[in-house]
Coordinates of C-alpha atoms in Angstrom, one line a residue:
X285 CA 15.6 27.3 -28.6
X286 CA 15.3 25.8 -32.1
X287 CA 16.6 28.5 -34.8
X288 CA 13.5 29.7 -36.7
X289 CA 12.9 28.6 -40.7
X290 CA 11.0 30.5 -42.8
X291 CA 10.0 26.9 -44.4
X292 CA 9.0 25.1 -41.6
X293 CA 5.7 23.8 -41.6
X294 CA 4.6 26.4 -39.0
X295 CA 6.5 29.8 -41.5
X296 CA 4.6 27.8 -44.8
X297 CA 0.7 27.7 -43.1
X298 CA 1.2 31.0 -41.5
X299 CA 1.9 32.6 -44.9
X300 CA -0.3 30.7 -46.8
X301 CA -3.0 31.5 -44.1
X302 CA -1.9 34.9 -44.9
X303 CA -2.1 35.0 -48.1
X304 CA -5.5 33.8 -48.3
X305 CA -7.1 36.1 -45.8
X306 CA -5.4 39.0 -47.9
X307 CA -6.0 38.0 -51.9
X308 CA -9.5 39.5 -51.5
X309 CA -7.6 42.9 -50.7
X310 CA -5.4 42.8 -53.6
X311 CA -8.3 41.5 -55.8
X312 CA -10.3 44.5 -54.9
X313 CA -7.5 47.1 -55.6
X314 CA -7.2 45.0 -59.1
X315 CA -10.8 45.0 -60.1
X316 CA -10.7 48.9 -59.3
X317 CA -8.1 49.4 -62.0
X318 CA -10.0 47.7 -64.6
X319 CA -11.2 50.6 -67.3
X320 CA -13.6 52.7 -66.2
X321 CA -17.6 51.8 -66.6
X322 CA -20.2 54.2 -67.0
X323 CA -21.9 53.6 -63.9
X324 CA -18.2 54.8 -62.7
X325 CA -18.6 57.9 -64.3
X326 CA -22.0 58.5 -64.2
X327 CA -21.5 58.3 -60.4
X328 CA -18.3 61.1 -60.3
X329 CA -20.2 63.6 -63.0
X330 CA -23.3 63.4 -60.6
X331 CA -23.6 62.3 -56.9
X332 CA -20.0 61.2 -55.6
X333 CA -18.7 64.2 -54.6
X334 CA -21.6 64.6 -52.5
X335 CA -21.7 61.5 -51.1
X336 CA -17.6 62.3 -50.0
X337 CA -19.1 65.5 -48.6
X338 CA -21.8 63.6 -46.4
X339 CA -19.2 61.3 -45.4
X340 CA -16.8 64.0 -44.3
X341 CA -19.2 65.9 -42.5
X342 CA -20.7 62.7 -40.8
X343 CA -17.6 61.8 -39.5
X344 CA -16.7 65.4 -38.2
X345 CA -20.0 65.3 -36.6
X346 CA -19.4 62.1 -35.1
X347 CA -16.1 62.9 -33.7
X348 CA -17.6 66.1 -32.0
X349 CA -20.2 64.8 -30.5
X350 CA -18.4 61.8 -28.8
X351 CA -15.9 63.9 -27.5
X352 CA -18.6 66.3 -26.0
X353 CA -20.3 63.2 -24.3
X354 CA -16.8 61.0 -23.9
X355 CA -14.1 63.0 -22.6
X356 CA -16.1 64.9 -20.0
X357 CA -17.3 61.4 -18.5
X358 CA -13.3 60.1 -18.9
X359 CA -12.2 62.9 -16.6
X360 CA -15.1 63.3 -14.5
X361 CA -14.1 58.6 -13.8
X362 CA -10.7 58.9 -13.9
X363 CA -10.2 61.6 -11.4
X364 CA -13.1 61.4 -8.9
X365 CA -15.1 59.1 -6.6
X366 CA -19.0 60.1 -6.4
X367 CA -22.0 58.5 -6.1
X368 CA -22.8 55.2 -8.1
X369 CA -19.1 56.4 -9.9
X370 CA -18.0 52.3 -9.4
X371 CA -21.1 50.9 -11.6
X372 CA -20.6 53.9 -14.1
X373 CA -17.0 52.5 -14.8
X374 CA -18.2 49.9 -16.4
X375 CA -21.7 50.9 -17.0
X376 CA -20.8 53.4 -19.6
X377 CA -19.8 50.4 -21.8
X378 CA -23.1 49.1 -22.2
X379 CA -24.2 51.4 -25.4
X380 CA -21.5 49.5 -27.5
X381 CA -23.7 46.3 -27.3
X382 CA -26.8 48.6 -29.3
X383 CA -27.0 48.1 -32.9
X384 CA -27.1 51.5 -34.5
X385 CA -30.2 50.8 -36.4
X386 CA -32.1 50.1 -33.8
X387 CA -31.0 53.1 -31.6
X388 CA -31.6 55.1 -34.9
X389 CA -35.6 53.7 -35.2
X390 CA -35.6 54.1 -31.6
X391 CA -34.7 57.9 -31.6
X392 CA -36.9 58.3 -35.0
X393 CA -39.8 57.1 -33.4
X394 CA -39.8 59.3 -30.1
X395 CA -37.9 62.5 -32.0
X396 CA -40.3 62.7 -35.1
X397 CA -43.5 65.2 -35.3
X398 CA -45.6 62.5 -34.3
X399 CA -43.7 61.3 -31.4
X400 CA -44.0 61.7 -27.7
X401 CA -41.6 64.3 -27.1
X402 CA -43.2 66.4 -29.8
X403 CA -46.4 65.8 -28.9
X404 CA -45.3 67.2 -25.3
X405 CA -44.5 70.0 -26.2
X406 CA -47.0 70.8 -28.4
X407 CA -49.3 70.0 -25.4
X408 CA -47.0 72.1 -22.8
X409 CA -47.1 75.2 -25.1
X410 CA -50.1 75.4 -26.0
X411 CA -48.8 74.7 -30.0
X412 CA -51.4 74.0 -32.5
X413 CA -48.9 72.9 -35.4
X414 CA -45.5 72.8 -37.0
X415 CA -45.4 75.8 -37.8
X416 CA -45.5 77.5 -34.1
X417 CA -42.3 76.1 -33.3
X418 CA -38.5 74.5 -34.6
X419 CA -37.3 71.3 -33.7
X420 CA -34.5 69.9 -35.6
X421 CA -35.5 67.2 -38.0
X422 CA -33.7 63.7 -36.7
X423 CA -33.9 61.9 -40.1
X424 CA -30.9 63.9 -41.0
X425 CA -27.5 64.2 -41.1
X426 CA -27.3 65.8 -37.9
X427 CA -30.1 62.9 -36.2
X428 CA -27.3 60.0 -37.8
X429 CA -24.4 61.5 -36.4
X430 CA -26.2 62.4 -32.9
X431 CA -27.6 58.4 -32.9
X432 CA -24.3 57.1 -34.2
X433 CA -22.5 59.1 -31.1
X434 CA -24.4 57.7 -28.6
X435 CA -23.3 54.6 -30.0
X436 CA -19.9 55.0 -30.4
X437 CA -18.7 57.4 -27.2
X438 CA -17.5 54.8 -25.4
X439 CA -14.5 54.2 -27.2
X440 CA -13.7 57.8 -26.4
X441 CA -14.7 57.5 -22.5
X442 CA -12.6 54.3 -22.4
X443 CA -9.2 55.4 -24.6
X444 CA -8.9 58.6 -23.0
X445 CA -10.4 57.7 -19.2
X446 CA -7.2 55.6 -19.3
X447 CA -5.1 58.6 -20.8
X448 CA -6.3 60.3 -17.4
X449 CA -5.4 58.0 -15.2
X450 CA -1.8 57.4 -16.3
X451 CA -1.2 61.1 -15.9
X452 CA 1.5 61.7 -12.5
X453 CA -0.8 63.4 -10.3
X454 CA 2.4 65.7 -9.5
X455 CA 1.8 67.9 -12.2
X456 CA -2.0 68.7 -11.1
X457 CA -0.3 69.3 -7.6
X458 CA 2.5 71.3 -8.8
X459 CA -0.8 73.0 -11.0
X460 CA -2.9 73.6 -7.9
X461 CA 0.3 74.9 -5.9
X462 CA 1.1 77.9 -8.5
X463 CA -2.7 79.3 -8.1
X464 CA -4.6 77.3 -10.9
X465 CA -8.1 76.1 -10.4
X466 CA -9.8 72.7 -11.1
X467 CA -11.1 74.2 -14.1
X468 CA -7.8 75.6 -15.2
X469 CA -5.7 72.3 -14.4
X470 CA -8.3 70.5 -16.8
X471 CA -7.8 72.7 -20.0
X472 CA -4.0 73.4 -19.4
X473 CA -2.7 70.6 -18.1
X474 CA -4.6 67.3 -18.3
X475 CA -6.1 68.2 -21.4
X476 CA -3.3 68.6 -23.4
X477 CA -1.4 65.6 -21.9
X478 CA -4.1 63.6 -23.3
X479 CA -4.4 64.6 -26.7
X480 CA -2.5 61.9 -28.1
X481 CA -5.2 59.5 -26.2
X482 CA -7.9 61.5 -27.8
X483 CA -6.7 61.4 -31.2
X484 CA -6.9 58.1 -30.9
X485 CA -10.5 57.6 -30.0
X486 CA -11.1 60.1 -32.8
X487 CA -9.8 57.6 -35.3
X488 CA -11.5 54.6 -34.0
X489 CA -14.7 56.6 -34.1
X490 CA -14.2 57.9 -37.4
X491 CA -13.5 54.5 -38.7
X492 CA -16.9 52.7 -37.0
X493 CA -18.6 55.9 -38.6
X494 CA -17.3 55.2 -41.7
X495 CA -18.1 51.5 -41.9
X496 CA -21.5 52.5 -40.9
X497 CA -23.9 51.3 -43.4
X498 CA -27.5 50.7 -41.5
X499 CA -27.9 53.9 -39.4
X500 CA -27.3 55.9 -42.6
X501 CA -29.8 54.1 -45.0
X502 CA -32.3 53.8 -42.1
X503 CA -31.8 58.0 -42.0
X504 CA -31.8 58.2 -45.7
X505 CA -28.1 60.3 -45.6
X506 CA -25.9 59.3 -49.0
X507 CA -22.6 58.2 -47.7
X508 CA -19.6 56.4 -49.3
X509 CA -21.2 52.9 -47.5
X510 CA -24.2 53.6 -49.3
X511 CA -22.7 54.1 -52.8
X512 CA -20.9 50.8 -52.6
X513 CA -24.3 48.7 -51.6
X514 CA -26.4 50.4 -54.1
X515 CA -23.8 50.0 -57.0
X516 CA -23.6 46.8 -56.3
X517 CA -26.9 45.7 -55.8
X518 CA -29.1 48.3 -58.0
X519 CA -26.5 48.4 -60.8
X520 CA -25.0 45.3 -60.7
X521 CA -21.3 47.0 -61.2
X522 CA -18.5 45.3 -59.0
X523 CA -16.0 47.4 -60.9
X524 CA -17.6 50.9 -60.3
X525 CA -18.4 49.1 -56.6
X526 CA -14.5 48.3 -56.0
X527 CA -13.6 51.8 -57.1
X528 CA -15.8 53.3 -54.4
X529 CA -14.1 50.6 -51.8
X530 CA -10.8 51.5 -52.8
X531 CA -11.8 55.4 -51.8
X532 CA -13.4 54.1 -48.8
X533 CA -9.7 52.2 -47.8
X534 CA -7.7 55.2 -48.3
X535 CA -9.8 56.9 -46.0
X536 CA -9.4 54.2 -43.8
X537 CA -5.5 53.9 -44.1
X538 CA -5.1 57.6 -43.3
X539 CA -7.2 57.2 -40.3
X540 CA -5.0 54.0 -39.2
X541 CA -1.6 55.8 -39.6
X542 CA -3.2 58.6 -37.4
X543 CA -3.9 56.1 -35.0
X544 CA 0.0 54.5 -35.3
X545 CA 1.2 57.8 -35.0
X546 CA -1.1 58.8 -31.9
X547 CA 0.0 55.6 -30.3
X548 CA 3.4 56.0 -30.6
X549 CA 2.8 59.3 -29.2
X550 CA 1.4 58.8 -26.0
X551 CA 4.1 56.5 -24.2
X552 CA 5.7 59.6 -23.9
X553 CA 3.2 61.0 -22.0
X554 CA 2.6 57.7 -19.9
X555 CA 3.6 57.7 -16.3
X556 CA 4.1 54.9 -13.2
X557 CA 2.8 57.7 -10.9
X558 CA -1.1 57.4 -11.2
X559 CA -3.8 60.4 -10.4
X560 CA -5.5 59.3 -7.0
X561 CA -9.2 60.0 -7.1
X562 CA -10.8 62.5 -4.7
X563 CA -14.2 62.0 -3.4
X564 CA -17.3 64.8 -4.3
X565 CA -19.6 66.0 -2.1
X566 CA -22.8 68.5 -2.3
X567 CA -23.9 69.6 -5.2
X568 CA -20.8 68.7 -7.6
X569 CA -21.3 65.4 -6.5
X570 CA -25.1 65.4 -7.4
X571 CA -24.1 67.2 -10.4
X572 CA -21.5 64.1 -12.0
X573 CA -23.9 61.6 -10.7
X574 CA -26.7 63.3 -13.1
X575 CA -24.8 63.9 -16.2
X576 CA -23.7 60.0 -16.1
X577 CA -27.0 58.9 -15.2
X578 CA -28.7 61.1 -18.1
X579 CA -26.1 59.6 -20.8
X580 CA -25.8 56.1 -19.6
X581 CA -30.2 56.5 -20.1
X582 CA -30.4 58.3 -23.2
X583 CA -27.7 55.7 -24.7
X584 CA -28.8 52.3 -23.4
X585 CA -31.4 52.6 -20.4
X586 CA -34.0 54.2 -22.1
X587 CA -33.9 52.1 -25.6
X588 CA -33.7 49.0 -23.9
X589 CA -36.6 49.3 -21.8
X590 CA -38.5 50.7 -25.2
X591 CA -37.3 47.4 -26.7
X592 CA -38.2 45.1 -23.7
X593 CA -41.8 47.1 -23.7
X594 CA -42.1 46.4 -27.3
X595 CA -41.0 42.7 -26.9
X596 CA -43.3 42.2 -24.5
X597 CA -46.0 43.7 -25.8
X598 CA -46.1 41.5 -29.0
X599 CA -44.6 38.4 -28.3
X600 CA -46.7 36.6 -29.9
X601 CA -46.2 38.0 -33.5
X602 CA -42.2 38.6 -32.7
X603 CA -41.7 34.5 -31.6
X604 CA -42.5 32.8 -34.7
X605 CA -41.0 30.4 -37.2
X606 CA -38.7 33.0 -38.7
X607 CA -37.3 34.0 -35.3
X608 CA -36.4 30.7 -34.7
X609 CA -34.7 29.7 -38.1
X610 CA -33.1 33.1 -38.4
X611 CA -32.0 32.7 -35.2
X612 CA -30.4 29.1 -35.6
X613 CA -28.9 30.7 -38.9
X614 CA -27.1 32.9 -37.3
X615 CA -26.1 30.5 -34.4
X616 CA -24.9 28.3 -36.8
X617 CA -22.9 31.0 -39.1
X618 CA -21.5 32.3 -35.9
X619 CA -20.0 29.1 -34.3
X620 CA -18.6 27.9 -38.1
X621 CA -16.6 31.1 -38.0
X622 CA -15.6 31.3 -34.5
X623 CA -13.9 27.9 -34.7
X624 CA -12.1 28.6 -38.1
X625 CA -10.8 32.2 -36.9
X626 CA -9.2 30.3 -33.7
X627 CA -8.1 27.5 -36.1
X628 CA -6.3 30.2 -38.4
X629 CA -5.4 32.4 -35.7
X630 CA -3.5 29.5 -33.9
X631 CA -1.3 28.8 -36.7
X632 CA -0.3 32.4 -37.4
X633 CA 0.8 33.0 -33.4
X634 CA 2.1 29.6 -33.1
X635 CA 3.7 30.4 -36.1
X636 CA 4.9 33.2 -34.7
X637 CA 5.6 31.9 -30.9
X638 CA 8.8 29.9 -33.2
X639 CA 10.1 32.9 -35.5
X640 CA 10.0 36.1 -33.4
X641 CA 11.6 38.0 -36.4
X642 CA 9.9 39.9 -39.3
X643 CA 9.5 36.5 -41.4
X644 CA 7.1 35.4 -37.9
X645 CA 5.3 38.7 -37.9
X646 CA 4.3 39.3 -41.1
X647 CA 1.5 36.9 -41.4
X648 CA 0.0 38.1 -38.4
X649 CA 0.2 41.5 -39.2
X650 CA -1.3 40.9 -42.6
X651 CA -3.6 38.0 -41.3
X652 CA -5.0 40.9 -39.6
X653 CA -6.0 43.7 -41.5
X654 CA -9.3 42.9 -42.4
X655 CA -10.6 44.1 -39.2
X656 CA -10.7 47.6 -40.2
X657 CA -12.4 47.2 -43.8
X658 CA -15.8 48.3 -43.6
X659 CA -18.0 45.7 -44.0
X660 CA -19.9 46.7 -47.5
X661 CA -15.9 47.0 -48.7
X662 CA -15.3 43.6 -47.6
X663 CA -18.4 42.0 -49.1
X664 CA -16.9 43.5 -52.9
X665 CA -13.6 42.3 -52.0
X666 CA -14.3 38.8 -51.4
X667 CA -17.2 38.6 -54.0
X668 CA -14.5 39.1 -56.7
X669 CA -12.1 36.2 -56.5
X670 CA -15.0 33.7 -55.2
X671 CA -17.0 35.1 -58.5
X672 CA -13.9 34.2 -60.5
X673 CA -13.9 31.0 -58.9
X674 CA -17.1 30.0 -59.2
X675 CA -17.3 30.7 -63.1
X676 CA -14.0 29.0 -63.2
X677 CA -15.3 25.6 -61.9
X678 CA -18.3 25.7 -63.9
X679 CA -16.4 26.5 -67.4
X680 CA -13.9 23.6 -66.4
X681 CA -16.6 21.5 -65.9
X682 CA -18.7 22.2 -69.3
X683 CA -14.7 21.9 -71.1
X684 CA -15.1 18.5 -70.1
X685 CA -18.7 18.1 -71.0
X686 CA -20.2 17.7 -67.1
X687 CA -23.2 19.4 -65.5
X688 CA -21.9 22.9 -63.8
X689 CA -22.5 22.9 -60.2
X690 CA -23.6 25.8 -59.7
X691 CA -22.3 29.1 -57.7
X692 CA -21.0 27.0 -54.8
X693 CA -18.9 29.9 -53.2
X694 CA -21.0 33.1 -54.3
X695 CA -24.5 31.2 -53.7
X696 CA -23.7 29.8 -50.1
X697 CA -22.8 30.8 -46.8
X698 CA -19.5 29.6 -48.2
X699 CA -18.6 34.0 -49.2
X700 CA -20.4 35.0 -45.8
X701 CA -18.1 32.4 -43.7
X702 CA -14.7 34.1 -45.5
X703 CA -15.5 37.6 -45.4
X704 CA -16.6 37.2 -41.3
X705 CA -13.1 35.2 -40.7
X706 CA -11.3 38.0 -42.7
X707 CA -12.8 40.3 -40.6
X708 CA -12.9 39.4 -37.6
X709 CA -9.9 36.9 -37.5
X710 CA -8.0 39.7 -35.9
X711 CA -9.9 39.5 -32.6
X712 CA -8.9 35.9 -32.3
X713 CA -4.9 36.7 -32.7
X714 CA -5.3 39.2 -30.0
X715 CA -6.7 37.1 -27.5
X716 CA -4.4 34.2 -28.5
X717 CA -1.4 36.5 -28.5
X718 CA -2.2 38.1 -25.3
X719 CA -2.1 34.4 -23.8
X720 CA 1.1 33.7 -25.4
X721 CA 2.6 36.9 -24.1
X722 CA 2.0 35.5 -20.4
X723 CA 3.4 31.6 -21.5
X724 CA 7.5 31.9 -21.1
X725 CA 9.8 31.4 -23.5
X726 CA 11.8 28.8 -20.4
X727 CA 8.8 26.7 -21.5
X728 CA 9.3 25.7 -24.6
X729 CA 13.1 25.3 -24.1
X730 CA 12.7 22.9 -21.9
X731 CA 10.2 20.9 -23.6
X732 CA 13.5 20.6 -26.9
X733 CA 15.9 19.8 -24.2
X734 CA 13.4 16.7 -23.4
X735 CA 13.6 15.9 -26.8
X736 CA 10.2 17.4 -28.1
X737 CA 9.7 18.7 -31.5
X738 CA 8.0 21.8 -32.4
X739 CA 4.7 19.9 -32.9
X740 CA 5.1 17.8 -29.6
X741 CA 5.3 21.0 -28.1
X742 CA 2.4 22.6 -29.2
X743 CA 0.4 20.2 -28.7
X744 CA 1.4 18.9 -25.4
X745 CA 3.2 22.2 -23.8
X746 CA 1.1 25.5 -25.9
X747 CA -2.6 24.2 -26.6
X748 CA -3.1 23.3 -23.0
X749 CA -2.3 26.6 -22.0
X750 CA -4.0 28.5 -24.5
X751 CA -7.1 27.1 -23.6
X752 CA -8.8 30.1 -21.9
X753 CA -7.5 32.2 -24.7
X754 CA -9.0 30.2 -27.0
X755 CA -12.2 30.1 -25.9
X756 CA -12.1 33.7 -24.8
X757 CA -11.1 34.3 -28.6
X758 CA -13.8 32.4 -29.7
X759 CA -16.3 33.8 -27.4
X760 CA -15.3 37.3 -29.2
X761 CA -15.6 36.1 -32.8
X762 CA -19.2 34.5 -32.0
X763 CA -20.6 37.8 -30.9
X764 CA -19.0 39.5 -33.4
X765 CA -20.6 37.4 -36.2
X766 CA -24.1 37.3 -34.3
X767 CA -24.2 41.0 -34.5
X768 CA -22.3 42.2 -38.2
X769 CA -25.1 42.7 -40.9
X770 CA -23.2 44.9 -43.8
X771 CA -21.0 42.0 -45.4
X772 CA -24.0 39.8 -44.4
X773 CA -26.8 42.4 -46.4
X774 CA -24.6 42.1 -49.6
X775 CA -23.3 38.2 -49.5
X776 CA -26.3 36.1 -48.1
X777 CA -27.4 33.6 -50.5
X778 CA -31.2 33.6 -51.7
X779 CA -34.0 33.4 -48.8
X780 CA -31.8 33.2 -46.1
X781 CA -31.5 35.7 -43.1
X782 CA -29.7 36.2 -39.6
X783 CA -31.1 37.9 -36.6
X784 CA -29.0 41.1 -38.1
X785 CA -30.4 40.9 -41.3
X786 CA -34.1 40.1 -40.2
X787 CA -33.9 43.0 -37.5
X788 CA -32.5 45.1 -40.2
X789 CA -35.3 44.7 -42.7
X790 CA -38.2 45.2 -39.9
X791 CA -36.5 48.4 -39.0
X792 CA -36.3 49.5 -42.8
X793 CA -40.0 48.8 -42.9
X794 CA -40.6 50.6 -39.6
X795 CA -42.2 47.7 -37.9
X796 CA -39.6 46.4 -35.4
X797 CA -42.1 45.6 -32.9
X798 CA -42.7 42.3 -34.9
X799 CA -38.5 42.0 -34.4
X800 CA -38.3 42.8 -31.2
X801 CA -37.6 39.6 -29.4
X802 CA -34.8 39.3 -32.1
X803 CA -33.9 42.8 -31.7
X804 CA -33.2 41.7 -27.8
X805 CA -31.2 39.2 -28.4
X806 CA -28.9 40.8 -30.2
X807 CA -28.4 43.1 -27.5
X808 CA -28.1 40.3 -25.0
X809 CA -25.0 38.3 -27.2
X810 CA -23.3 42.2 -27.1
X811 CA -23.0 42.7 -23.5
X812 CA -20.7 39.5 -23.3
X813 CA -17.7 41.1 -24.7
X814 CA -18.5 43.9 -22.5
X815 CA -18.4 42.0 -19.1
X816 CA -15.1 40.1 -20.3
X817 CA -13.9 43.7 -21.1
X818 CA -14.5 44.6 -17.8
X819 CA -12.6 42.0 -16.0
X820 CA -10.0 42.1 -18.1
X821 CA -9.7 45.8 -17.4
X822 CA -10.1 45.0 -13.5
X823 CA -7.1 42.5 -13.7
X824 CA -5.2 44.9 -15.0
X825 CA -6.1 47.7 -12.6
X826 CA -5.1 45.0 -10.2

């Protein structure tokens, strides 16, 4: 093996790829120290602290909820066989391919005073108005954080399911053997062993809930995602913008070392010895099937047959010209940052594939942290250097007495195309990583003994190999980008839309019947990731 340089070519595009996938970061924590403006502090005398508040208390809602649905369905999966329990596995996936808006006009629509469950009731109790009975009101906080659960519990079902099943089934024996019931083994033994499991799902939820940006305008609740767009965009104030993105990061830090620390917490509690599944009968085994039938419906059944009604329904006014050219928009956007994140993310891992050391990691590590910025955050943090660039070129230009050309970076797709591959480069370096994990190192010490150089190698030795990670890599990133509208509402250039943006904006104006075909297909590029999830997961079991 070739000693590693930190200035080989491979150690000097890694960290340069680095450090351009992380300026807007440091940019954004350096436009929120600038002094402070008055939309700043009009903001903190007035409305911030409730925003915070919401944001707190949507989060706490959040969590509880998917824990109510998620862990219940984890144990019920990773412990027993019942009936239609094999299609449940995977089936309680499918929610994480509906967009949140959607679910949220979805849920308005039937939950409102107007709507058909109302409406039933009012017609099964004899009610004559309003005032004859309570029903909780679902544009609310409590309707975004029961809509945003729905969405989001399957990161707790499929975190702590996995918890479950790693548990040694001798300590439910030795349980069972000293007098304890079913019920008793849950709460005092498998429970606790998978707390660290849970704590983790707990973070990932409370991160997706606090990068939530549509859900919570459609329901009209203020939050900290909501502060940032309207500052922007209604006051015009990136430095009262980055402020509120840097408050939005620390939250999102402190959820991420919870996460570290949960993680390095539950290889303790991992085991070789694996709980066996016992098979239901009677009425328990009527009783699991129900409860995962009634929250696989309620969370994707149900909407998308509402959706595929509605698409059907008005097909005529959904297919148009807009469908079309938002759609090829979006196709477009989504393969130009799908093959740059796998262009990138290949020189960070091959990078580090050479230099296994810190100087190797690094640029990965930081190549990768945009993942878990919130989208709105994002969109400030890579308007502000691309601003400065943009006025840059044009005042070099007038120096020299030229025509300025324009915002070239800030007016284009060009700011849409770096914030997505900031964002979602991370997804490519895991899947190339995870292929490079299963290459040997034997490989690439035989290819120097046969007088290869590092390039020779990659090219003729790595890239062949890496193929299905590649394009499993940049399957991911294409969905990803089909389906992200918060960076996309902020940093779209004049008249142009994607199928997340056009969705978006019929939802706001509470006619998505006219987006429904777009609407669909949304739904349809999400349950990709989810099949290839699957398999993966199967191989593994495997």
């Amino acid at each position: 093996m070739l000693a590693p340089k930190w200035y080989s070519p491979w150690s000097i595009a890694s960290y340069a790829t680095a450090a351009i996938l992380v300026l807007p970061l440091f940019a954004l924590i350096a436009q929120s120290m600038l002094p402070d403006t008055e939309v700043f502090s009009h903001l903190l005398d007035t409305v911030l602290a409730d925003y915070v508040v919401n944001t707190l208390a949507l989060i706490a809602l959040v969590i509880c909820f998917s824990l109510l649905i998620g862990v219940p369905l984890a144990y019920l999966l990773a412990n027993y066989h019942f009936t239609g329990s094999r299609f449940f596995q995977w089936g309680l996936l499918l929610p994480l391919a509906m967009p949140s808006y959607v679910m949220a006009y979805i849920y308005t629509d039937w939950l409102e005073y107007a709507g058909p469950v109302q409406r039933f009731l009012r017609a099964t109790f004899d009610w004559q108005s309003k005032q004859d009975y309570w029903f909780f009101e679902i544009r609310s906080l409590f309707g975004a954080a029961l809509v945003l659960s729905l969405v989001l519990f399957p990161y707790v079902y499929l975190i702590v399911k996995t918890a479950f099943k790693e548990q040694s089934h001798t300590l439910s024996q030795a349980a069972t053997m000293l007098g304890k019931s079913a019920s008793q083994v849950f709460w005092q033994v498998s429970l606790p062993l998978a707390r660290p499991a849970i704590a983790i799902a707990a973070s990932l939820v409370a991160m997706e809930t606090l990068a939530d940006f549509a859900a919570v305008s459609y329901f009209a609740v203020n939050t900290l995602t909501t502060a940032v767009y309207d500052t922007w965009l209604s006051y015009g104030s990136l430095t009262a913008a980055s402020k509120i993105s840097v408050l939005m990061l620390i939250m999102v830090f402190a959820l991420m070392s919870l996460e570290r620390f949960s993680r390095n917490k539950q290889r303790s509690y991992q085991s070789r010895q694996q709980q066996t599944a016992k098979r239901l009968t009677g009425y328990h085994n009527v009783l699991a099937t129900s409860f995962c039938l009634l929250v696989l419906a309620l969370a994707f059944m149900l909407p998308v047959v509402y959706l595929a009604d509605m698409a059907w329904t008005y097909h005529q006014q959904a297919f148009n010209r807009d469908f079309i050219a938002f759609g090829l928009n979006s196709l477009t956007l989504a393969a130009i940052v799908a093959s740059l994140c796998v262009l990138l993310a290949l020189i960070v891992v091959i990078a580090k594939r050479f230099n296994t050391r810190i100087g190797g990691v690094l640029p990965m590590r930081f190549a990768s942290s945009g993942y878990a910025m919130p989208g709105t955050v994002l969109a400030i943090a890579v308007l502000i250097p691309l601003t400065l660039l943009d006025h840059g070129i044009n005042d070099y230009l007038l120096s020299l007495e030229l025509s300025p050309i324009g915002l070239v970076f800030t007016g284009t797709i060009t700011a849409m195309i770096f914030a997505y591959t900031i964002r979602f480069i991370a997804v490519a370096i895991g899947a190339l990583e995870s292929s490079y994990e299963r290459m040997p190192p034997n490989l690439d010490q035989a290819s120097f003994m046969l007088g290869s150089n590092r390039l020779s190698t990659v090219l003729r030795v790595h890239l062949p190999l890496l193929k299905r990670g590649a394009l499993t890599a940049s399957l991911l990133v294409f969905i990803e980008s089909m389906k992200e509208l918060p960076a996309a509402l902020l940093l779209r250039p004049f008249n142009y839309d994607t199928l997340a943006t056009y969705v978006f904006q019929y939802v706001s104006d509470e006619q998505l019947e006219l987006a429904s075909l777009a609407a669909i297909s949304i739904v349809i590029a999400g349950l990709l990731p989810i099949i290839l999830l699957n398999r993966s997961m199967e191989q593994y079991q495997h």
